[in-house]
CSV table of C-alpha atoms in Angstrom, one decimal:
chain,number,residue,atom,x,y,z
A,1,MET,CA,-5.5,-34.3,17.0
A,2,SER,CA,-8.2,-34.7,14.5
A,3,ARG,CA,-8.5,-31.0,13.3
A,4,GLY,CA,-6.2,-28.4,12.8
A,5,MET,CA,-6.1,-25.6,15.4
A,6,GLU,CA,-7.0,-22.2,13.9
A,7,ILE,CA,-5.0,-19.3,15.4
A,8,GLU,CA,-5.7,-16.0,14.8
A,9,ILE,CA,-3.4,-13.0,15.8
A,10,TYR,CA,-4.6,-9.5,16.1
A,11,ALA,CA,-1.3,-7.5,16.0
A,12,ASP,CA,0.1,-4.2,14.9
A,13,VAL,CA,3.6,-4.4,13.1
A,14,VAL,CA,4.7,-1.4,15.3
A,15,CYS,CA,3.9,-3.1,18.3
A,16,PRO,CA,6.9,-4.4,20.4
A,17,TRP,CA,5.0,-6.7,22.5
A,18,CYS,CA,3.4,-8.0,19.4
A,19,TYR,CA,6.7,-9.0,18.2
A,20,VAL,CA,7.7,-10.8,21.6
A,21,GLY,CA,3.9,-12.5,21.6
A,22,LYS,CA,4.5,-13.5,17.9
A,23,ARG,CA,8.2,-14.9,18.9
A,24,ARG,CA,6.9,-16.7,22.2
A,25,LEU,CA,4.0,-18.5,20.1
A,26,GLU,CA,6.3,-19.7,17.8
A,27,GLN,CA,8.6,-21.1,20.7
A,28,ALA,CA,5.4,-22.6,22.0
A,29,LEU,CA,4.6,-24.3,18.9
A,30,GLU,CA,8.0,-26.0,18.8
A,31,SER,CA,6.6,-28.0,21.5
A,32,TYR,CA,3.1,-28.6,20.7
A,33,ASP,CA,2.5,-31.7,18.3
A,34,GLY,CA,-0.7,-30.6,17.0
A,35,ASP,CA,-1.3,-29.0,13.5
A,36,VAL,CA,-2.1,-25.6,13.4
A,37,THR,CA,-2.7,-22.7,10.9
A,38,VAL,CA,-1.8,-19.1,11.9
A,39,HIS,CA,-3.9,-15.9,10.3
A,40,TYR,CA,-2.7,-12.6,10.9
A,41,ARG,CA,-5.5,-10.0,11.6
A,42,PRO,CA,-4.5,-5.9,11.3
A,43,PHE,CA,-5.1,-4.0,14.3
A,44,GLN,CA,-3.6,-0.2,14.2
A,45,LEU,CA,-2.2,1.0,17.9
A,46,ASP,CA,-2.5,4.7,16.2
A,47,PRO,CA,-4.5,5.1,13.1
A,48,SER,CA,-3.8,9.0,12.7
A,49,PRO,CA,-1.5,9.5,9.6
A,50,ALA,CA,2.2,10.2,9.7
A,51,PRO,CA,2.9,13.0,7.5
A,52,GLU,CA,6.6,12.8,7.8
A,53,PRO,CA,9.1,10.2,9.3
A,54,LEU,CA,9.4,10.7,13.3
A,55,PRO,CA,11.7,8.9,15.4
A,56,LEU,CA,10.0,6.5,17.5
A,57,LEU,CA,11.2,7.7,20.7
A,58,ASP,CA,10.1,11.2,20.0
A,59,ALA,CA,6.6,9.9,19.3
A,60,LEU,CA,6.7,8.1,22.4
A,61,ALA,CA,7.8,11.0,24.5
A,62,ALA,CA,4.9,12.9,23.3
A,63,LYS,CA,2.6,10.4,23.9
A,64,PHE,CA,3.7,9.1,27.3
A,65,GLY,CA,4.8,12.4,29.0
A,66,GLY,CA,8.6,12.9,28.2
A,67,ARG,CA,11.6,11.3,27.0
A,68,GLU,CA,12.6,9.7,30.5
A,69,ARG,CA,9.6,7.9,30.4
A,70,ALA,CA,9.6,6.9,27.1
A,71,THR,CA,13.5,5.6,27.4
A,72,GLN,CA,12.4,3.7,30.5
A,73,MET,CA,9.4,1.8,28.5
A,74,ALA,CA,11.4,1.2,25.5
A,75,GLU,CA,14.5,-0.2,27.7
A,76,HIS,CA,11.9,-2.7,29.6
A,77,VAL,CA,10.5,-4.1,26.5
A,78,THR,CA,14.1,-4.3,24.8
A,79,GLN,CA,15.2,-6.4,27.6
A,80,VAL,CA,11.9,-8.8,27.5
A,81,ALA,CA,12.5,-9.0,23.9
A,82,ALA,CA,15.9,-10.1,24.1
A,83,GLY,CA,14.9,-12.7,26.6
A,84,ALA,CA,12.8,-13.9,23.4
A,85,GLY,CA,15.9,-13.7,21.1
A,86,LEU,CA,14.8,-10.5,19.6
A,87,LYS,CA,17.0,-7.4,19.1
A,88,LEU,CA,14.9,-4.0,19.4
A,89,ASP,CA,16.3,-0.6,18.5
A,90,PHE,CA,14.1,1.9,19.7
A,91,HIS,CA,17.1,4.5,18.8
A,92,ARG,CA,16.6,3.6,15.1
A,93,ALA,CA,12.8,3.2,15.0
A,94,ILE,CA,10.7,5.3,12.9
A,95,ALA,CA,7.0,6.0,14.0
A,96,ALA,CA,4.7,5.1,11.3
A,97,ASN,CA,1.0,4.6,10.1
A,98,THR,CA,0.8,1.0,9.4
A,99,PHE,CA,-2.3,1.0,7.4
A,100,ASP,CA,-0.3,0.0,4.1
A,101,ALA,CA,1.9,-2.5,5.6
A,102,HIS,CA,-1.5,-4.5,6.9
A,103,ARG,CA,-2.7,-4.2,3.1
A,104,LEU,CA,0.9,-5.7,2.1
A,105,VAL,CA,0.4,-8.7,4.8
A,106,ALA,CA,-2.9,-9.2,3.1
A,107,TRP,CA,-1.5,-9.3,-0.5
A,108,ALA,CA,1.2,-11.4,0.9
A,109,THR,CA,-1.3,-13.7,2.4
A,110,ALA,CA,-2.8,-14.6,-1.0
A,111,ARG,CA,0.6,-15.5,-2.5
A,112,GLY,CA,1.8,-17.7,0.6
A,113,ARG,CA,4.3,-15.3,2.3
A,114,ALA,CA,2.1,-14.1,5.4
A,115,GLY,CA,4.6,-15.2,8.0
A,116,GLU,CA,7.7,-14.0,6.1
A,117,THR,CA,6.2,-10.8,5.3
A,118,VAL,CA,5.3,-10.1,9.1
A,119,GLU,CA,8.5,-11.1,10.2
A,120,ALA,CA,10.2,-9.1,7.9
A,121,LEU,CA,8.0,-6.0,9.1
A,122,TYR,CA,8.8,-6.5,12.6
A,123,ARG,CA,12.5,-6.7,12.0
A,124,ALA,CA,12.6,-3.8,9.8
A,125,HIS,CA,10.6,-1.5,12.3
A,126,PHE,CA,12.4,-2.6,15.2
A,127,SER,CA,15.9,-3.7,14.1
A,128,ASP,CA,16.9,-1.6,11.1
A,129,GLY,CA,15.2,1.7,11.1
A,130,VAL,CA,13.2,1.2,8.3
A,131,ASP,CA,9.9,3.2,7.8
A,132,VAL,CA,7.3,0.9,7.3
A,133,GLY,CA,4.7,3.8,6.3
A,134,SER,CA,6.6,4.1,3.1
A,135,ARG,CA,5.6,2.3,0.4
A,136,ALA,CA,9.1,2.2,-1.7
A,137,ALA,CA,10.3,0.7,1.9
A,138,LEU,CA,7.4,-1.8,1.9
A,139,ALA,CA,7.8,-3.0,-1.9
A,140,THR,CA,11.6,-3.5,-1.1
A,141,LEU,CA,10.7,-5.5,2.0
A,142,ALA,CA,8.2,-7.5,-0.3
A,143,GLY,CA,11.1,-8.5,-2.9
A,144,ALA,CA,13.1,-9.5,0.2
A,145,VAL,CA,10.7,-12.3,1.3
A,146,GLY,CA,10.6,-13.6,-2.5
A,147,LEU,CA,7.7,-11.5,-3.8
A,148,ASP,CA,7.9,-9.3,-7.0
A,149,ALA,CA,8.8,-5.7,-5.7
A,150,ALA,CA,7.4,-4.1,-8.5
A,151,GLU,CA,4.2,-5.8,-8.5
A,152,ALA,CA,4.2,-5.0,-4.7
A,153,ARG,CA,4.7,-1.1,-5.3
A,154,ALA,CA,1.8,-1.3,-8.0
A,155,PHE,CA,-0.4,-3.0,-5.6
A,156,LEU,CA,0.8,-0.5,-2.8
A,157,ASP,CA,-0.3,2.6,-5.0
A,158,SER,CA,-3.5,1.2,-5.6
A,159,ASP,CA,-6.4,1.2,-3.8
A,160,GLU,CA,-6.6,-2.7,-3.4
A,161,ARG,CA,-7.2,-4.3,-0.2
A,162,ALA,CA,-7.9,-1.2,1.5
A,163,ALA,CA,-11.8,-2.0,1.9
A,164,ASP,CA,-10.7,-5.4,3.3
A,165,VAL,CA,-8.4,-4.1,5.9
A,166,ARG,CA,-10.9,-1.5,6.6
A,167,ALA,CA,-13.5,-4.0,7.3
A,168,ALA,CA,-11.0,-6.3,9.3
A,169,LEU,CA,-10.1,-3.5,11.6
A,170,ALA,CA,-13.8,-2.7,12.0
A,171,ALA,CA,-14.1,-6.5,12.6
A,172,ALA,CA,-11.6,-6.3,15.5
A,173,ARG,CA,-12.9,-3.5,17.2
A,174,GLN,CA,-16.8,-5.5,17.1
A,175,LEU,CA,-14.9,-8.4,18.5
A,176,GLY,CA,-13.8,-6.4,21.4
A,177,VAL,CA,-10.1,-6.4,20.6
A,178,THR,CA,-8.6,-3.4,22.5
A,179,SER,CA,-5.2,-4.5,23.5
A,180,VAL,CA,-2.7,-6.5,21.3
A,181,PRO,CA,-1.4,-8.9,20.9
A,182,THR,CA,-4.8,-11.1,21.2
A,183,PHE,CA,-4.4,-14.3,20.3
A,184,VAL,CA,-7.8,-16.3,19.2
A,185,LEU,CA,-7.7,-20.1,19.5
A,186,ALA,CA,-10.4,-22.2,17.5
A,187,GLY,CA,-12.4,-19.1,16.8
A,188,ARG,CA,-13.7,-18.6,20.3
A,189,TYR,CA,-11.0,-18.8,22.9
A,190,ALA,CA,-9.1,-15.6,23.4
A,191,VAL,CA,-5.4,-15.3,25.0
A,192,VAL,CA,-4.4,-11.5,25.6
A,193,GLY,CA,-1.1,-10.3,25.9
A,194,ALA,CA,2.7,-11.4,25.0
A,195,GLN,CA,2.5,-14.5,27.3
A,196,GLU,CA,5.4,-16.8,28.2
A,197,PRO,CA,5.5,-19.8,26.0
A,198,GLU,CA,4.4,-22.2,28.4
A,199,THR,CA,1.2,-20.4,29.0
A,200,LEU,CA,0.7,-20.3,25.4
A,201,LEU,CA,1.5,-23.9,25.3
A,202,GLY,CA,-0.9,-24.7,27.9
A,203,ALA,CA,-4.0,-22.5,26.6
A,204,LEU,CA,-3.4,-24.7,23.1
A,205,THR,CA,-3.4,-27.8,25.1
A,206,GLU,CA,-6.6,-26.8,26.7
A,207,VAL,CA,-8.4,-25.8,23.8
A,208,GLU,CA,-7.4,-28.7,22.1
A,209,GLN,CA,-9.2,-31.0,24.8
A,210,ARG,CA,-12.2,-28.7,24.7
A,211,GLU,CA,-12.6,-28.8,21.0
A,212,ALA,CA,-12.3,-32.7,21.1
A,213,ALA,CA,-14.7,-33.0,23.9
A,214,ALA,CA,-17.2,-30.6,22.1
């Protein structure tokens, strides 16, 4: 196509369906011959503070009515994720406020490491049992994707990008984003949920055709 496709992904790095959706989009793009540019937009499933590390299953049990229900939900999404080639370990995952993680993504984006940073955050939370609400842990992750860990820690300890992330979170609410992942194609077509790669590929192709005809 003559113009690159802009894809905005509204997601939270502690959202398992967002992780699945990201991977399924990547699988769809393997069969898509157009140029794309992916932008990561912040969304918080739970903006409340997390004063101390708490096992994710405990947090889910409190939110969804007990340990049995939380375990059932975790097992279901773990099976779905495995089908996309992802390993989720809810028994290791730690509940976290993700505001600083979104700040780190914004900082990494300016340094050309957005995709690697987002992937590292998902993997850290869902597979490695890392507290992604910890600034020290976030700085270590930054170092692991080729950024300067000390510089990242100094950034995280400042207020830099905080206003930008708050504005982006507010913009998502104003756009009506209430469920994630939400993929916005070409700035005006929304696909909600961790859709199958074939569905996402079909959406990309349809939007490309509509944009070409516009």
